[in-house]
Amino acid sequence: MTVYIGILPAEMIREHRVIHQGREGITTREQHLIVTVVDEESGQRIEDAEVAARIRHEGHAGTYRSLEPMSIADTITYGNFFSFPEEGGYHLQLRIKRSGEPATEMEFHHRHVLE
């Protein structure tokens, strides 16, 4: 599978009223993580996965949080809000599970800059 990620300030999507697990991206340090999962062979989006993410920063373990399916332009992406309280390097760990298949885990590195 191919995975695309996007991280943007929660304020950028405030007009769209995105709510995940009762959270609305209300703090200034909140970021909205978006994950798109694509089948590498067919090029089709995978819209039936369970996706979870964990953000870690300099020794803080963090916990996995479910990324909820979101309909964007008639396709499904997965997203949720996360706090990035400090500048610096973050580890983004993803766990993607499809029915009948073992979970796939991957890690990305992100350098966060506060504005």
PDB file of C-alpha atoms in Angstrom:
ATOM      1  CA  MET A   1       0.000   0.000   0.000  1.00  0.00           C
ATOM      2  CA  THR A   2       0.986   3.606  -0.485  1.00  0.00           C
ATOM      3  CA  VAL A   3       0.293   6.068   2.318  1.00  0.00           C
ATOM      4  CA  TYR A   4       0.083   9.844   2.036  1.00  0.00           C
ATOM      5  CA  ILE A   5       0.036  12.063   5.105  1.00  0.00           C
ATOM      6  CA  GLY A   6      -0.804  15.700   5.644  1.00  0.00           C
ATOM      7  CA  ILE A   7      -0.428  17.802   8.789  1.00  0.00           C
ATOM      8  CA  LEU A   8      -2.075  21.212   8.907  1.00  0.00           C
ATOM      9  CA  PRO A   9      -3.061  23.676  11.625  1.00  0.00           C
ATOM     10  CA  ALA A  10      -6.521  22.955  13.009  1.00  0.00           C
ATOM     11  CA  GLU A  11      -7.449  26.613  12.484  1.00  0.00           C
ATOM     12  CA  MET A  12      -7.256  26.069   8.711  1.00  0.00           C
ATOM     13  CA  ILE A  13     -10.251  23.735   8.758  1.00  0.00           C
ATOM     14  CA  ARG A  14     -12.299  25.463  11.466  1.00  0.00           C
ATOM     15  CA  GLU A  15     -14.878  26.616   8.859  1.00  0.00           C
ATOM     16  CA  HIS A  16     -15.486  23.000   7.825  1.00  0.00           C
ATOM     17  CA  ARG A  17     -16.499  22.018  11.367  1.00  0.00           C
ATOM     18  CA  VAL A  18     -14.554  18.777  11.489  1.00  0.00           C
ATOM     19  CA  ILE A  19     -15.103  16.987  14.792  1.00  0.00           C
ATOM     20  CA  HIS A  20     -13.239  13.846  15.831  1.00  0.00           C
ATOM     21  CA  GLN A  21     -14.130  11.982  19.017  1.00  0.00           C
ATOM     22  CA  GLY A  22     -15.666  15.137  20.479  1.00  0.00           C
ATOM     23  CA  ARG A  23     -12.602  17.235  19.642  1.00  0.00           C
ATOM     24  CA  GLU A  24     -12.781  20.222  17.384  1.00  0.00           C
ATOM     25  CA  GLY A  25      -9.147  21.329  17.183  1.00  0.00           C
ATOM     26  CA  ILE A  26      -9.745  24.135  19.640  1.00  0.00           C
ATOM     27  CA  THR A  27      -6.252  24.784  20.985  1.00  0.00           C
ATOM     28  CA  THR A  28      -3.654  26.789  19.130  1.00  0.00           C
ATOM     29  CA  ARG A  29      -1.211  23.872  19.200  1.00  0.00           C
ATOM     30  CA  GLU A  30      -3.648  21.417  17.600  1.00  0.00           C
ATOM     31  CA  GLN A  31      -2.845  20.035  14.173  1.00  0.00           C
ATOM     32  CA  HIS A  32      -5.104  18.002  11.917  1.00  0.00           C
ATOM     33  CA  LEU A  33      -3.517  14.798  10.668  1.00  0.00           C
ATOM     34  CA  ILE A  34      -4.883  13.424   7.410  1.00  0.00           C
ATOM     35  CA  VAL A  35      -3.933   9.996   6.063  1.00  0.00           C
ATOM     36  CA  THR A  36      -4.807   8.621   2.637  1.00  0.00           C
ATOM     37  CA  VAL A  37      -4.260   4.921   1.998  1.00  0.00           C
ATOM     38  CA  VAL A  38      -3.992   3.621  -1.573  1.00  0.00           C
ATOM     39  CA  ASP A  39      -3.738   0.069  -2.897  1.00  0.00           C
ATOM     40  CA  GLU A  40      -0.394  -0.016  -4.674  1.00  0.00           C
ATOM     41  CA  GLU A  41      -1.452  -2.480  -7.381  1.00  0.00           C
ATOM     42  CA  SER A  42      -4.822  -1.016  -8.376  1.00  0.00           C
ATOM     43  CA  GLY A  43      -4.228   2.632  -7.468  1.00  0.00           C
ATOM     44  CA  GLN A  44      -7.613   2.664  -5.708  1.00  0.00           C
ATOM     45  CA  ARG A  45      -8.106   4.276  -2.304  1.00  0.00           C
ATOM     46  CA  ILE A  46      -8.509   1.876   0.573  1.00  0.00           C
ATOM     47  CA  GLU A  47     -11.687   2.974   2.293  1.00  0.00           C
ATOM     48  CA  ASP A  48     -12.349   0.047   4.633  1.00  0.00           C
ATOM     49  CA  ALA A  49      -9.304   0.186   6.894  1.00  0.00           C
ATOM     50  CA  GLU A  50      -8.963   0.842  10.599  1.00  0.00           C
ATOM     51  CA  VAL A  51      -6.249   3.474  10.947  1.00  0.00           C
ATOM     52  CA  ALA A  52      -4.621   4.631  14.178  1.00  0.00           C
ATOM     53  CA  ALA A  53      -1.774   7.065  14.785  1.00  0.00           C
ATOM     54  CA  ARG A  54       0.587   7.886  17.621  1.00  0.00           C
ATOM     55  CA  ILE A  55       2.666  11.053  17.832  1.00  0.00           C
ATOM     56  CA  ARG A  56       5.879  10.915  19.881  1.00  0.00           C
ATOM     57  CA  HIS A  57       8.207  13.796  20.747  1.00  0.00           C
ATOM     58  CA  GLU A  58      11.562  13.530  22.549  1.00  0.00           C
ATOM     59  CA  GLY A  59      10.895  10.754  25.013  1.00  0.00           C
ATOM     60  CA  HIS A  60       7.115  11.228  25.338  1.00  0.00           C
ATOM     61  CA  ALA A  61       5.546   7.932  24.314  1.00  0.00           C
ATOM     62  CA  GLY A  62       2.070   9.115  23.317  1.00  0.00           C
ATOM     63  CA  THR A  63      -0.849   6.773  22.816  1.00  0.00           C
ATOM     64  CA  TYR A  64      -2.524   5.525  19.661  1.00  0.00           C
ATOM     65  CA  ARG A  65      -5.631   7.438  18.632  1.00  0.00           C
ATOM     66  CA  SER A  66      -8.072   6.230  15.982  1.00  0.00           C
ATOM     67  CA  LEU A  67      -8.173   8.177  12.752  1.00  0.00           C
ATOM     68  CA  GLU A  68     -11.769   8.519  11.705  1.00  0.00           C
ATOM     69  CA  PRO A  69     -12.976   8.082   8.117  1.00  0.00           C
ATOM     70  CA  MET A  70     -13.780  11.419   6.471  1.00  0.00           C
ATOM     71  CA  SER A  71     -15.479  11.955   3.139  1.00  0.00           C
ATOM     72  CA  ILE A  72     -13.513  14.430   1.023  1.00  0.00           C
ATOM     73  CA  ALA A  73     -14.352  14.887  -2.675  1.00  0.00           C
ATOM     74  CA  ASP A  74     -16.341  11.624  -2.728  1.00  0.00           C
ATOM     75  CA  THR A  75     -13.415   9.612  -1.371  1.00  0.00           C
ATOM     76  CA  ILE A  76     -12.444   8.455   2.104  1.00  0.00           C
ATOM     77  CA  THR A  77      -9.432   9.728   4.009  1.00  0.00           C
ATOM     78  CA  TYR A  78      -8.716   9.260   7.699  1.00  0.00           C
ATOM     79  CA  GLY A  79      -8.083  12.013  10.221  1.00  0.00           C
ATOM     80  CA  ASN A  80      -7.951  13.322  13.758  1.00  0.00           C
ATOM     81  CA  PHE A  81      -6.524  16.165  15.826  1.00  0.00           C
ATOM     82  CA  PHE A  82      -3.189  15.925  17.613  1.00  0.00           C
ATOM     83  CA  SER A  83      -1.286  18.334  19.787  1.00  0.00           C
ATOM     84  CA  PHE A  84       2.206  19.424  18.725  1.00  0.00           C
ATOM     85  CA  PRO A  85       3.133  21.497  21.798  1.00  0.00           C
ATOM     86  CA  GLU A  86       6.768  22.168  20.950  1.00  0.00           C
ATOM     87  CA  GLU A  87       8.992  22.777  17.966  1.00  0.00           C
ATOM     88  CA  GLY A  88      11.273  19.975  16.931  1.00  0.00           C
ATOM     89  CA  GLY A  89      11.257  16.434  15.698  1.00  0.00           C
ATOM     90  CA  TYR A  90       8.225  14.188  16.037  1.00  0.00           C
ATOM     91  CA  HIS A  91       7.747  10.531  15.206  1.00  0.00           C
ATOM     92  CA  LEU A  92       4.419   9.677  13.630  1.00  0.00           C
ATOM     93  CA  GLN A  93       3.573   5.996  13.890  1.00  0.00           C
ATOM     94  CA  LEU A  94       0.681   4.578  11.876  1.00  0.00           C
ATOM     95  CA  ARG A  95      -1.100   1.271  12.307  1.00  0.00           C
ATOM     96  CA  ILE A  96      -3.339   0.262   9.392  1.00  0.00           C
ATOM     97  CA  LYS A  97      -5.561  -2.792   9.676  1.00  0.00           C
ATOM     98  CA  ARG A  98      -7.770  -4.321   6.997  1.00  0.00           C
ATOM     99  CA  SER A  99     -10.173  -7.178   7.572  1.00  0.00           C
ATOM    100  CA  GLY A 100      -8.497 -10.559   7.237  1.00  0.00           C
ATOM    101  CA  GLU A 101      -4.981  -9.114   6.976  1.00  0.00           C
ATOM    102  CA  PRO A 102      -2.276  -8.470   9.548  1.00  0.00           C
ATOM    103  CA  ALA A 103      -1.819  -4.878  10.652  1.00  0.00           C
ATOM    104  CA  THR A 104       0.743  -2.799   8.785  1.00  0.00           C
ATOM    105  CA  GLU A 105       2.842  -0.427  10.852  1.00  0.00           C
ATOM    106  CA  MET A 106       4.979   2.405   9.561  1.00  0.00           C
ATOM    107  CA  GLU A 107       6.759   5.436  10.917  1.00  0.00           C
ATOM    108  CA  PHE A 108       7.269   8.928   9.538  1.00  0.00           C
ATOM    109  CA  HIS A 109       9.401  11.764  10.859  1.00  0.00           C
ATOM    110  CA  HIS A 110       8.093  15.317  11.032  1.00  0.00           C
ATOM    111  CA  ARG A 111       9.922  18.504  11.992  1.00  0.00           C
ATOM    112  CA  HIS A 112       7.370  20.840  13.528  1.00  0.00           C
ATOM    113  CA  VAL A 113       7.841  24.629  13.531  1.00  0.00           C
ATOM    114  CA  LEU A 114       5.680  26.937  15.613  1.00  0.00           C
ATOM    115  CA  GLU A 115       4.613  30.143  13.941  1.00  0.00           C
TER     116      GLU A 115
END
